[in-house]
GROMACS .gro file of C-alpha atoms in nm:
model
  135
    1MET     CA    1  -3.186  -1.113  -7.446
    2ILE     CA    2  -3.119  -1.489  -7.468
    3ASP     CA    3  -3.400  -1.730  -7.373
    4THR     CA    4  -3.261  -1.956  -7.095
    5THR     CA    5  -3.586  -2.152  -7.017
    6PRO     CA    6  -3.537  -2.519  -6.971
    7PHE     CA    7  -3.734  -2.576  -7.290
    8GLU     CA    8  -3.508  -2.352  -7.488
    9GLN     CA    9  -3.209  -2.500  -7.331
   10LEU     CA   10  -3.329  -2.853  -7.449
   11ARG     CA   11  -3.394  -2.712  -7.803
   12ARG     CA   12  -3.048  -2.552  -7.820
   13ALA     CA   13  -2.876  -2.858  -7.695
   14ALA     CA   14  -3.048  -3.081  -7.951
   15GLU     CA   15  -2.943  -2.826  -8.230
   16ALA     CA   16  -2.583  -2.848  -8.114
   17GLN     CA   17  -2.555  -3.236  -8.132
   18LEU     CA   18  -2.341  -3.384  -8.409
   19GLN     CA   19  -2.618  -3.604  -8.524
   20PRO     CA   20  -2.969  -3.476  -8.625
   21GLN     CA   21  -3.205  -3.498  -8.339
   22ARG     CA   22  -3.588  -3.537  -8.286
   23LEU     CA   23  -3.738  -3.424  -7.958
   24LEU     CA   24  -4.004  -3.643  -7.807
   25PHE     CA   25  -4.282  -3.505  -7.602
   26VAL     CA   26  -4.547  -3.681  -7.395
   27PHE     CA   27  -4.819  -3.468  -7.243
   28ALA     CA   28  -4.952  -3.618  -6.919
   29GLY     CA   29  -5.249  -3.560  -6.684
   30SER     CA   30  -5.327  -3.679  -6.329
   31GLU     CA   31  -5.566  -3.951  -6.275
   32LEU     CA   32  -5.684  -4.137  -5.966
   33PRO     CA   33  -5.564  -4.509  -5.956
   34GLU     CA   34  -5.862  -4.760  -5.928
   35ASP     CA   35  -5.718  -4.903  -5.605
   36ALA     CA   36  -5.694  -4.551  -5.436
   37ASP     CA   37  -5.789  -4.556  -5.065
   38ALA     CA   38  -6.014  -4.294  -4.908
   39ALA     CA   39  -5.729  -4.063  -4.815
   40GLN     CA   40  -5.586  -4.073  -5.170
   41ARG     CA   41  -5.941  -3.998  -5.311
   42ALA     CA   42  -5.971  -3.704  -5.080
   43ALA     CA   43  -5.627  -3.571  -5.175
   44PHE     CA   44  -5.706  -3.611  -5.538
   45ALA     CA   45  -6.044  -3.426  -5.500
   46ALA     CA   46  -5.842  -3.144  -5.336
   47GLY     CA   47  -5.619  -3.122  -5.640
   48ARG     CA   48  -5.314  -3.333  -5.495
   49GLY     CA   49  -5.180  -3.666  -5.572
   50GLY     CA   50  -5.285  -3.910  -5.829
   51ALA     CA   51  -5.084  -4.094  -6.095
   52LEU     CA   52  -4.949  -3.947  -6.414
   53ALA     CA   53  -5.122  -4.083  -6.732
   54PRO     CA   54  -4.996  -4.011  -7.081
   55LEU     CA   55  -5.258  -3.820  -7.288
   56MET     CA   56  -5.083  -3.749  -7.621
   57CYS     CA   57  -4.741  -3.746  -7.765
   58VAL     CA   58  -4.563  -3.571  -8.063
   59ASP     CA   59  -4.211  -3.562  -8.200
   60LYS     CA   60  -4.041  -3.250  -8.336
   61ALA     CA   61  -3.719  -3.143  -8.496
   62PRO     CA   62  -3.552  -2.866  -8.285
   63GLU     CA   63  -3.593  -2.622  -8.573
   64GLU     CA   64  -3.975  -2.693  -8.587
   65LEU     CA   65  -4.008  -2.545  -8.230
   66HIS     CA   66  -4.087  -2.184  -8.187
   67GLY     CA   67  -4.079  -2.170  -7.814
   68PHE     CA   68  -4.287  -2.330  -7.525
   69ALA     CA   69  -4.577  -2.106  -7.569
   70ALA     CA   70  -4.621  -2.222  -7.929
   71LEU     CA   71  -4.594  -2.594  -7.831
   72ARG     CA   72  -4.843  -2.536  -7.552
   73ALA     CA   73  -5.097  -2.373  -7.793
   74GLU     CA   74  -5.052  -2.657  -8.043
   75ALA     CA   75  -5.116  -2.915  -7.776
   76ALA     CA   76  -5.423  -2.717  -7.663
   77GLN     CA   77  -5.572  -2.750  -7.997
   78ALA     CA   78  -5.476  -3.103  -8.054
   79GLY     CA   79  -5.585  -3.277  -7.739
   80PRO     CA   80  -5.721  -3.283  -7.373
   81PRO     CA   81  -5.583  -3.057  -7.104
   82TRP     CA   82  -5.253  -3.176  -6.962
   83GLN     CA   83  -5.052  -3.101  -6.646
   84VAL     CA   84  -4.706  -3.219  -6.720
   85LEU     CA   85  -4.492  -3.229  -7.034
   86PHE     CA   86  -4.204  -3.485  -7.044
   87ALA     CA   87  -3.928  -3.449  -7.308
   88ALA     CA   88  -3.649  -3.655  -7.428
   89GLY     CA   89  -3.420  -3.637  -7.730
   90LEU     CA   90  -3.368  -3.914  -7.992
   91SER     CA   91  -3.045  -3.907  -8.200
   92GLY     CA   92  -3.010  -3.989  -8.565
   93ARG     CA   93  -2.713  -4.184  -8.708
   94ARG     CA   94  -2.463  -4.123  -8.983
   95GLY     CA   95  -2.590  -3.768  -9.046
   96ALA     CA   96  -2.954  -3.870  -9.095
   97PRO     CA   97  -3.237  -3.802  -8.844
   98PRO     CA   98  -3.422  -4.086  -8.685
   99ASP     CA   99  -3.670  -4.254  -8.922
  100ALA     CA  100  -4.039  -4.297  -8.858
  101THR     CA  101  -3.988  -4.641  -8.711
  102GLN     CA  102  -3.724  -4.518  -8.464
  103ILE     CA  103  -3.943  -4.227  -8.369
  104ASP     CA  104  -4.251  -4.443  -8.306
  105ALA     CA  105  -4.044  -4.683  -8.093
  106GLY     CA  106  -3.893  -4.378  -7.898
  107LEU     CA  107  -4.242  -4.249  -7.833
  108ARG     CA  108  -4.385  -4.581  -7.717
  109GLN     CA  109  -4.089  -4.620  -7.489
  110LEU     CA  110  -4.136  -4.268  -7.344
  111ILE     CA  111  -4.511  -4.328  -7.292
  112GLU     CA  112  -4.446  -4.651  -7.114
  113ARG     CA  113  -4.184  -4.487  -6.895
  114VAL     CA  114  -4.432  -4.229  -6.793
  115ARG     CA  115  -4.702  -4.485  -6.722
  116GLN     CA  116  -4.466  -4.676  -6.501
  117GLY     CA  117  -4.329  -4.358  -6.326
  118ARG     CA  118  -3.972  -4.419  -6.456
  119ILE     CA  119  -3.919  -4.057  -6.538
  120GLU     CA  120  -3.563  -4.006  -6.414
  121GLY     CA  121  -3.344  -3.838  -6.682
  122LEU     CA  122  -3.652  -3.686  -6.856
  123LEU     CA  123  -3.720  -3.310  -6.863
  124ALA     CA  124  -4.036  -3.249  -6.689
  125LEU     CA  125  -4.221  -2.916  -6.732
  126ASP     CA  126  -4.536  -2.767  -6.588
  127ARG     CA  127  -4.803  -2.579  -6.810
  128ASP     CA  128  -4.598  -2.258  -6.774
  129GLY     CA  129  -4.269  -2.431  -6.878
  130ASN     CA  130  -4.114  -2.442  -6.529
  131SER     CA  131  -3.901  -2.741  -6.447
  132LEU     CA  132  -4.054  -2.997  -6.225
  133SER     CA  133  -3.879  -3.255  -6.001
  134PHE     CA  134  -4.043  -3.558  -5.856
  135ASP     CA  135  -3.920  -3.710  -5.526
   0.00000   0.00000   0.00000
């Protein structure tokens, strides 16, 4: 049976590109903004609302990924608990994968997009690997 999860679709799409790819991942958690009002604080205490805050990031070649469960387990060992995983691809050039400078710049840009809430076009997954959409 072929794995058709969003994570696996992303991995396969990256492998199918003409240029070598790196997949960039930002793991984010929810935090309460400092300027939150009483209603926002109550909703946050009840497990709703808040703002997404990047907690950690990593880049991987598609062939380094062995499924969502493996990446989730690696993240659990590496850092704090997270709620949302954001993913994007970074393409190489002229048959070479992105270099360390390009990867670092891509991760910084992805982190900033999450901080600013500019998440359109990113794959967003919950802890079970299910796609999320934000309205």
